[in-house]
PDB file of C-alpha atoms in Angstrom:
ATOM      1  CA  UNK A  60       0.000   0.000   0.000  1.00 75.00           C
ATOM      2  CA  UNK A  61       1.216   3.489  -0.839  1.00 81.00           C
ATOM      3  CA  UNK A  62      -0.948   4.920   1.969  1.00 93.00           C
ATOM      4  CA  UNK A  63      -1.797   8.610   1.503  1.00 95.00           C
ATOM      5  CA  UNK A  64      -0.072  10.324  -1.412  1.00 96.00           C
ATOM      6  CA  UNK A  65       0.027  14.038  -2.221  1.00 97.00           C
ATOM      7  CA  UNK A  66       1.159  15.959  -5.280  1.00 96.00           C
ATOM      8  CA  UNK A  67       2.947  18.235  -5.855  1.00 96.00           C
ATOM      9  CA  UNK A  68       5.554  18.300  -3.072  1.00 96.00           C
ATOM     10  CA  UNK A  69       6.352  21.978  -3.623  1.00 96.00           C
ATOM     11  CA  UNK A  70       4.694  24.798  -5.531  1.00 96.00           C
ATOM     12  CA  UNK A  71       5.148  28.538  -5.914  1.00 97.00           C
ATOM     13  CA  UNK A  72       2.103  30.538  -6.996  1.00 97.00           C
ATOM     14  CA  UNK A  73       1.656  34.155  -7.894  1.00 97.00           C
ATOM     15  CA  UNK A  74      -1.105  36.135  -6.179  1.00 97.00           C
ATOM     16  CA  UNK A  75      -4.408  35.544  -7.935  1.00 96.00           C
ATOM     17  CA  UNK A  76      -3.444  32.237  -9.546  1.00 97.00           C
ATOM     18  CA  UNK A  77      -5.383  29.053  -8.901  1.00 96.00           C
ATOM     19  CA  UNK A  78      -4.263  25.482  -8.380  1.00 96.00           C
ATOM     20  CA  UNK A  79      -5.405  22.068  -7.226  1.00 97.00           C
ATOM     21  CA  UNK A  80      -3.582  20.012  -4.608  1.00 98.00           C
ATOM     22  CA  UNK A  81      -4.034  16.325  -5.204  1.00 98.00           C
ATOM     23  CA  UNK A  82      -4.575  13.706  -2.503  1.00 98.00           C
ATOM     24  CA  UNK A  83      -5.183   9.990  -2.921  1.00 97.00           C
ATOM     25  CA  UNK A  84      -5.372   7.022  -0.557  1.00 96.00           C
ATOM     26  CA  UNK A  85      -5.410   3.303  -1.302  1.00 95.00           C
ATOM     27  CA  UNK A  86      -6.570   2.046   2.107  1.00 92.00           C
ATOM     28  CA  UNK A  87     -10.301   2.188   1.288  1.00 91.00           C
ATOM     29  CA  UNK A  88     -10.819   4.773   4.020  1.00 92.00           C
ATOM     30  CA  UNK A  89     -14.186   6.495   4.174  1.00 92.00           C
ATOM     31  CA  UNK A  90     -13.000   9.678   5.824  1.00 93.00           C
ATOM     32  CA  UNK A  91     -10.564  12.160   4.344  1.00 95.00           C
ATOM     33  CA  UNK A  92      -9.285  15.502   5.633  1.00 95.00           C
ATOM     34  CA  UNK A  93      -7.327  18.548   4.510  1.00 97.00           C
ATOM     35  CA  UNK A  94      -5.207  20.525   6.985  1.00 97.00           C
ATOM     36  CA  UNK A  95      -2.834  23.441   6.787  1.00 97.00           C
ATOM     37  CA  UNK A  96       0.143  23.976   9.067  1.00 95.00           C
ATOM     38  CA  UNK A  97       1.703  27.399   9.506  1.00 93.00           C
ATOM     39  CA  UNK A  98       5.248  27.713  10.918  1.00 83.00           C
ATOM     40  CA  UNK A  99       5.466  26.788  14.602  1.00 79.00           C
ATOM     41  CA  UNK A 100       1.756  26.032  14.784  1.00 82.00           C
ATOM     42  CA  UNK A 101      -0.423  22.979  15.008  1.00 85.00           C
ATOM     43  CA  UNK A 102      -2.584  21.869  12.117  1.00 93.00           C
ATOM     44  CA  UNK A 103      -5.919  23.494  11.284  1.00 94.00           C
ATOM     45  CA  UNK A 104      -8.703  21.596   9.541  1.00 93.00           C
ATOM     46  CA  UNK A 105      -9.772  23.116   6.211  1.00 96.00           C
ATOM     47  CA  UNK A 106     -12.341  20.604   4.913  1.00 96.00           C
ATOM     48  CA  UNK A 107     -13.255  16.997   5.508  1.00 94.00           C
ATOM     49  CA  UNK A 108     -15.288  14.308   3.774  1.00 94.00           C
ATOM     50  CA  UNK A 109     -17.107  11.275   5.204  1.00 92.00           C
ATOM     51  CA  UNK A 110     -17.568   9.601   1.840  1.00 93.00           C
ATOM     52  CA  UNK A 111     -17.860  10.116  -1.885  1.00 94.00           C
ATOM     53  CA  UNK A 112     -20.097  13.077  -2.628  1.00 94.00           C
ATOM     54  CA  UNK A 113     -20.134  14.354   0.981  1.00 95.00           C
ATOM     55  CA  UNK A 114     -17.917  17.204   2.178  1.00 96.00           C
ATOM     56  CA  UNK A 115     -18.074  19.735   4.990  1.00 93.00           C
ATOM     57  CA  UNK A 116     -16.181  22.769   6.253  1.00 94.00           C
ATOM     58  CA  UNK A 117     -13.572  22.639   8.947  1.00 92.00           C
ATOM     59  CA  UNK A 118     -12.074  25.455  10.957  1.00 90.00           C
ATOM     60  CA  UNK A 119     -10.504  27.529   8.132  1.00 95.00           C
ATOM     61  CA  UNK A 120     -12.373  26.863   4.835  1.00 96.00           C
ATOM     62  CA  UNK A 121     -12.306  30.360   3.313  1.00 96.00           C
ATOM     63  CA  UNK A 122     -10.439  30.542   0.012  1.00 96.00           C
ATOM     64  CA  UNK A 123     -10.608  26.779  -0.596  1.00 97.00           C
ATOM     65  CA  UNK A 124     -12.922  24.287  -2.261  1.00 97.00           C
ATOM     66  CA  UNK A 125     -13.029  20.499  -2.276  1.00 97.00           C
ATOM     67  CA  UNK A 126     -14.786  17.694  -4.073  1.00 95.00           C
ATOM     68  CA  UNK A 127     -14.967  13.941  -3.473  1.00 97.00           C
ATOM     69  CA  UNK A 128     -16.141  12.042  -6.516  1.00 96.00           C
ATOM     70  CA  UNK A 129     -14.434   8.758  -5.545  1.00 96.00           C
ATOM     71  CA  UNK A 130     -13.463   7.051  -2.287  1.00 95.00           C
ATOM     72  CA  UNK A 131      -9.776   7.312  -3.202  1.00 96.00           C
ATOM     73  CA  UNK A 132      -9.361  10.969  -4.207  1.00 97.00           C
ATOM     74  CA  UNK A 133      -9.921  14.231  -2.343  1.00 98.00           C
ATOM     75  CA  UNK A 134      -8.507  17.246  -4.236  1.00 98.00           C
ATOM     76  CA  UNK A 135      -8.225  20.695  -2.652  1.00 98.00           C
ATOM     77  CA  UNK A 136      -8.691  23.720  -4.901  1.00 97.00           C
ATOM     78  CA  UNK A 137      -7.265  27.170  -4.202  1.00 96.00           C
ATOM     79  CA  UNK A 138      -8.982  29.967  -6.081  1.00 89.00           C
ATOM     80  CA  UNK A 139      -7.339  33.403  -6.322  1.00 93.00           C
ATOM     81  CA  UNK A 140      -4.298  32.545  -4.238  1.00 95.00           C
ATOM     82  CA  UNK A 141      -3.291  35.026  -1.520  1.00 96.00           C
ATOM     83  CA  UNK A 142      -0.060  35.335   0.529  1.00 96.00           C
ATOM     84  CA  UNK A 143      -2.045  34.230   3.609  1.00 95.00           C
ATOM     85  CA  UNK A 144      -2.380  30.816   1.970  1.00 97.00           C
ATOM     86  CA  UNK A 145       1.375  30.235   2.121  1.00 97.00           C
ATOM     87  CA  UNK A 146       1.563  27.118   4.263  1.00 97.00           C
ATOM     88  CA  UNK A 147       2.200  23.395   4.303  1.00 97.00           C
ATOM     89  CA  UNK A 148      -0.892  21.396   3.364  1.00 98.00           C
ATOM     90  CA  UNK A 149      -1.501  17.896   4.674  1.00 97.00           C
ATOM     91  CA  UNK A 150      -4.087  15.383   3.571  1.00 97.00           C
ATOM     92  CA  UNK A 151      -5.170  12.567   5.900  1.00 95.00           C
ATOM     93  CA  UNK A 152      -7.583   9.658   5.902  1.00 94.00           C
ATOM     94  CA  UNK A 153      -9.202   7.268   8.390  1.00 91.00           C
ATOM     95  CA  UNK A 154     -11.685   4.419   8.667  1.00 85.00           C
ATOM     96  CA  UNK A 155     -15.226   5.267   9.818  1.00 73.00           C
ATOM     97  CA  UNK A 156     -14.751   3.009  12.844  1.00 67.00           C
ATOM     98  CA  UNK A 157     -11.898   1.517  14.892  1.00 61.00           C
ATOM     99  CA  UNK A 158     -11.204   4.808  16.620  1.00 69.00           C
ATOM    100  CA  UNK A 159     -10.773   6.709  13.345  1.00 78.00           C
ATOM    101  CA  UNK A 160      -6.987   6.767  13.558  1.00 85.00           C
ATOM    102  CA  UNK A 161      -5.760   9.298  11.011  1.00 89.00           C
ATOM    103  CA  UNK A 162      -2.972   8.551   8.531  1.00 92.00           C
ATOM    104  CA  UNK A 163      -1.187  11.478   6.920  1.00 94.00           C
ATOM    105  CA  UNK A 164       0.391  12.187   3.572  1.00 95.00           C
ATOM    106  CA  UNK A 165       3.851  13.804   3.248  1.00 94.00           C
ATOM    107  CA  UNK A 166       2.501  17.303   2.623  1.00 96.00           C
ATOM    108  CA  UNK A 167       2.618  19.999  -0.054  1.00 97.00           C
ATOM    109  CA  UNK A 168       4.657  23.127   0.656  1.00 96.00           C
ATOM    110  CA  UNK A 169       2.955  26.096  -1.032  1.00 97.00           C
ATOM    111  CA  UNK A 170       4.338  29.613  -1.327  1.00 97.00           C
ATOM    112  CA  UNK A 171       2.216  32.471  -2.686  1.00 97.00           C
ATOM    113  CA  UNK A 172       4.165  35.581  -3.719  1.00 95.00           C
TER     114      UNK A 172
ATOM    115  CA  UNK B 131     -15.047  25.847  21.477  1.00 86.00           C
ATOM    116  CA  UNK B 132     -12.433  23.121  21.884  1.00 91.00           C
ATOM    117  CA  UNK B 133      -8.896  24.340  22.521  1.00 94.00           C
ATOM    118  CA  UNK B 134      -5.837  22.118  22.842  1.00 96.00           C
ATOM    119  CA  UNK B 135      -2.696  23.253  24.642  1.00 96.00           C
ATOM    120  CA  UNK B 136       0.657  21.506  24.843  1.00 97.00           C
ATOM    121  CA  UNK B 137       3.225  22.252  27.512  1.00 92.00           C
ATOM    122  CA  UNK B 138       6.152  22.686  27.335  1.00 92.00           C
ATOM    123  CA  UNK B 139       6.601  24.171  23.851  1.00 94.00           C
ATOM    124  CA  UNK B 140      10.177  22.869  23.764  1.00 96.00           C
ATOM    125  CA  UNK B 141      12.186  20.435  25.848  1.00 95.00           C
ATOM    126  CA  UNK B 142      15.835  19.397  25.865  1.00 97.00           C
ATOM    127  CA  UNK B 143      16.901  16.317  27.831  1.00 96.00           C
ATOM    128  CA  UNK B 144      19.988  14.082  28.052  1.00 97.00           C
ATOM    129  CA  UNK B 145      19.825  10.648  26.504  1.00 97.00           C
ATOM    130  CA  UNK B 146      18.368   7.970  28.765  1.00 97.00           C
ATOM    131  CA  UNK B 147      16.016  10.250  30.673  1.00 97.00           C
ATOM    132  CA  UNK B 148      12.354   9.385  31.118  1.00 97.00           C
ATOM    133  CA  UNK B 149      10.097  12.276  30.163  1.00 95.00           C
ATOM    134  CA  UNK B 150       6.475  13.374  30.074  1.00 96.00           C
ATOM    135  CA  UNK B 151       4.779  15.572  27.494  1.00 97.00           C
ATOM    136  CA  UNK B 152       1.498  17.213  28.417  1.00 97.00           C
ATOM    137  CA  UNK B 153      -1.650  17.926  26.441  1.00 98.00           C
ATOM    138  CA  UNK B 154      -4.741  19.640  27.829  1.00 98.00           C
ATOM    139  CA  UNK B 155      -8.130  20.254  26.222  1.00 97.00           C
ATOM    140  CA  UNK B 156     -11.057  22.435  27.265  1.00 96.00           C
ATOM    141  CA  UNK B 157     -14.060  20.297  26.234  1.00 92.00           C
ATOM    142  CA  UNK B 158     -14.192  16.799  27.731  1.00 91.00           C
ATOM    143  CA  UNK B 159     -16.753  15.553  25.171  1.00 90.00           C
ATOM    144  CA  UNK B 160     -14.177  13.933  22.930  1.00 91.00           C
ATOM    145  CA  UNK B 161     -14.354  10.913  20.610  1.00 89.00           C
ATOM    146  CA  UNK B 162     -10.640  10.199  20.695  1.00 92.00           C
ATOM    147  CA  UNK B 163      -7.203  11.682  21.303  1.00 95.00           C
ATOM    148  CA  UNK B 164      -4.236  10.922  19.082  1.00 95.00           C
ATOM    149  CA  UNK B 165      -0.505  11.549  19.572  1.00 97.00           C
ATOM    150  CA  UNK B 166       1.678  12.162  16.527  1.00 96.00           C
ATOM    151  CA  UNK B 167       5.345  12.594  15.809  1.00 97.00           C
ATOM    152  CA  UNK B 168       6.569  15.056  13.168  1.00 95.00           C
ATOM    153  CA  UNK B 169      10.149  15.206  11.952  1.00 94.00           C
ATOM    154  CA  UNK B 170      11.375  18.474  10.382  1.00 89.00           C
ATOM    155  CA  UNK B 171       9.956  18.979   6.898  1.00 85.00           C
ATOM    156  CA  UNK B 172       7.992  15.733   7.080  1.00 88.00           C
ATOM    157  CA  UNK B 173       4.426  14.571   7.542  1.00 90.00           C
ATOM    158  CA  UNK B 174       2.842  13.249  10.721  1.00 93.00           C
ATOM    159  CA  UNK B 175       3.312   9.731  12.016  1.00 93.00           C
ATOM    160  CA  UNK B 176       0.652   8.333  14.330  1.00 93.00           C
ATOM    161  CA  UNK B 177       2.089   7.108  17.632  1.00 96.00           C
ATOM    162  CA  UNK B 178      -0.887   6.251  19.816  1.00 95.00           C
ATOM    163  CA  UNK B 179      -4.657   6.673  19.680  1.00 93.00           C
ATOM    164  CA  UNK B 180      -6.814   6.599  22.799  1.00 93.00           C
ATOM    165  CA  UNK B 181     -10.556   6.251  22.379  1.00 91.00           C
ATOM    166  CA  UNK B 182     -12.784   8.119  24.821  1.00 90.00           C
ATOM    167  CA  UNK B 183     -13.637   4.910  26.728  1.00 91.00           C
ATOM    168  CA  UNK B 184      -9.953   4.073  27.275  1.00 93.00           C
ATOM    169  CA  UNK B 185      -7.542   5.280  29.951  1.00 95.00           C
ATOM    170  CA  UNK B 186      -4.208   4.540  28.312  1.00 96.00           C
ATOM    171  CA  UNK B 187      -2.385   2.982  25.391  1.00 96.00           C
ATOM    172  CA  UNK B 188       1.151   1.623  25.170  1.00 97.00           C
ATOM    173  CA  UNK B 189       3.525   1.015  22.307  1.00 96.00           C
ATOM    174  CA  UNK B 190       7.102   0.049  23.056  1.00 97.00           C
ATOM    175  CA  UNK B 191       8.724   2.818  25.110  1.00 97.00           C
ATOM    176  CA  UNK B 192       5.665   5.060  24.725  1.00 98.00           C
ATOM    177  CA  UNK B 193       2.678   5.255  27.045  1.00 98.00           C
ATOM    178  CA  UNK B 194      -0.197   7.680  26.623  1.00 97.00           C
ATOM    179  CA  UNK B 195      -2.846   8.308  29.262  1.00 97.00           C
ATOM    180  CA  UNK B 196      -6.190  10.060  29.069  1.00 97.00           C
ATOM    181  CA  UNK B 197      -8.186  11.727  31.848  1.00 96.00           C
ATOM    182  CA  UNK B 198     -11.290  13.218  30.278  1.00 93.00           C
ATOM    183  CA  UNK B 199     -12.658  14.652  33.516  1.00 93.00           C
ATOM    184  CA  UNK B 200      -9.610  16.861  33.976  1.00 95.00           C
ATOM    185  CA  UNK B 201      -9.098  17.452  30.252  1.00 96.00           C
ATOM    186  CA  UNK B 202      -5.584  16.044  30.202  1.00 97.00           C
ATOM    187  CA  UNK B 203      -3.436  13.558  28.362  1.00 98.00           C
ATOM    188  CA  UNK B 204       0.209  12.722  28.895  1.00 97.00           C
ATOM    189  CA  UNK B 205       2.727  11.019  26.642  1.00 97.00           C
ATOM    190  CA  UNK B 206       5.419   9.209  28.602  1.00 97.00           C
ATOM    191  CA  UNK B 207       8.654   8.340  26.806  1.00 97.00           C
ATOM    192  CA  UNK B 208      10.926   5.901  28.612  1.00 98.00           C
ATOM    193  CA  UNK B 209      14.714   5.828  28.238  1.00 97.00           C
ATOM    194  CA  UNK B 210      14.811   8.609  25.643  1.00 97.00           C
ATOM    195  CA  UNK B 211      17.163   8.327  22.660  1.00 97.00           C
ATOM    196  CA  UNK B 212      18.550  10.916  20.208  1.00 97.00           C
ATOM    197  CA  UNK B 213      16.293   9.354  17.553  1.00 97.00           C
ATOM    198  CA  UNK B 214      13.288  10.498  19.600  1.00 97.00           C
ATOM    199  CA  UNK B 215      14.124  14.119  18.733  1.00 98.00           C
ATOM    200  CA  UNK B 216      11.094  15.496  16.880  1.00 97.00           C
ATOM    201  CA  UNK B 217       7.957  17.545  17.433  1.00 96.00           C
ATOM    202  CA  UNK B 218       5.147  15.733  19.238  1.00 97.00           C
ATOM    203  CA  UNK B 219       1.577  16.802  18.518  1.00 96.00           C
ATOM    204  CA  UNK B 220      -1.643  15.840  20.211  1.00 96.00           C
ATOM    205  CA  UNK B 221      -5.043  16.112  18.554  1.00 95.00           C
ATOM    206  CA  UNK B 222      -8.605  15.582  19.758  1.00 94.00           C
ATOM    207  CA  UNK B 223     -11.764  14.735  17.820  1.00 90.00           C
ATOM    208  CA  UNK B 224     -14.950  15.937  19.450  1.00 86.00           C
ATOM    209  CA  UNK B 225     -17.885  13.632  20.100  1.00 83.00           C
ATOM    210  CA  UNK B 226     -20.470  13.650  17.354  1.00 72.00           C
ATOM    211  CA  UNK B 227     -18.216  15.364  14.881  1.00 66.00           C
ATOM    212  CA  UNK B 228     -15.205  14.892  12.722  1.00 75.00           C
ATOM    213  CA  UNK B 229     -13.447  18.119  13.442  1.00 82.00           C
ATOM    214  CA  UNK B 230      -9.957  17.496  14.711  1.00 88.00           C
ATOM    215  CA  UNK B 231      -8.270  20.121  16.881  1.00 92.00           C
ATOM    216  CA  UNK B 232      -4.480  20.046  17.160  1.00 94.00           C
ATOM    217  CA  UNK B 233      -2.167  21.453  19.784  1.00 95.00           C
ATOM    218  CA  UNK B 234       0.842  23.492  18.667  1.00 94.00           C
ATOM    219  CA  UNK B 235       3.225  20.686  19.635  1.00 95.00           C
ATOM    220  CA  UNK B 236       6.210  20.099  21.903  1.00 97.00           C
ATOM    221  CA  UNK B 237       9.611  20.218  20.220  1.00 96.00           C
ATOM    222  CA  UNK B 238      11.827  17.579  21.857  1.00 97.00           C
ATOM    223  CA  UNK B 239      15.605  17.424  21.611  1.00 97.00           C
ATOM    224  CA  UNK B 240      17.419  14.450  23.140  1.00 97.00           C
ATOM    225  CA  UNK B 241      21.146  15.046  23.581  1.00 97.00           C
ATOM    226  CA  UNK B 242      23.600  12.174  23.080  1.00 95.00           C
TER     227      UNK B 242
END
């Protein structure tokens, strides 16, 4: 199993550009999550999904959109990138039961200039 | 609103020492609490998960406890090694929801 994979690893965007961060998992997990981590801080939940076709906002959803058309994939879209979105983005997934232990991808480091 | 605090923010200990990392949360209605390790520039690795009905979990030299009534969890690391140097994060998931709240982490440095 590859676990949770994320692409790209690094990206530099100009202000106002858009991009999609890709996330995929091969563990047949129902739940998937997107987080951002700013320097020296813990992670903040952006969006989560409990299954294909079902998504909901987390703590910091403004400026982002998500979709979940399959169990495996959970892309995060940034529209009109702003410097405040410079961060490291992590995707995670978990089963719906068994304590919902979360497994994380390696992250995408995004800089908006 | 759930808030998670980790103390201390940073810790430096000599190799071989036993140590305790602390995590406190403001709302005791939690579904689970999870401890993670994060190495610089890397993703998070799950260490231990404690469900709300459990008091503690153990894995090797690690032991995590949970006291919901006082809003506290501790991560005990026995016989610390330089390879334990990393940032340790705790996270709680509230009952009835999926929203995970993270602490800011404790940065641990174990000196050889």
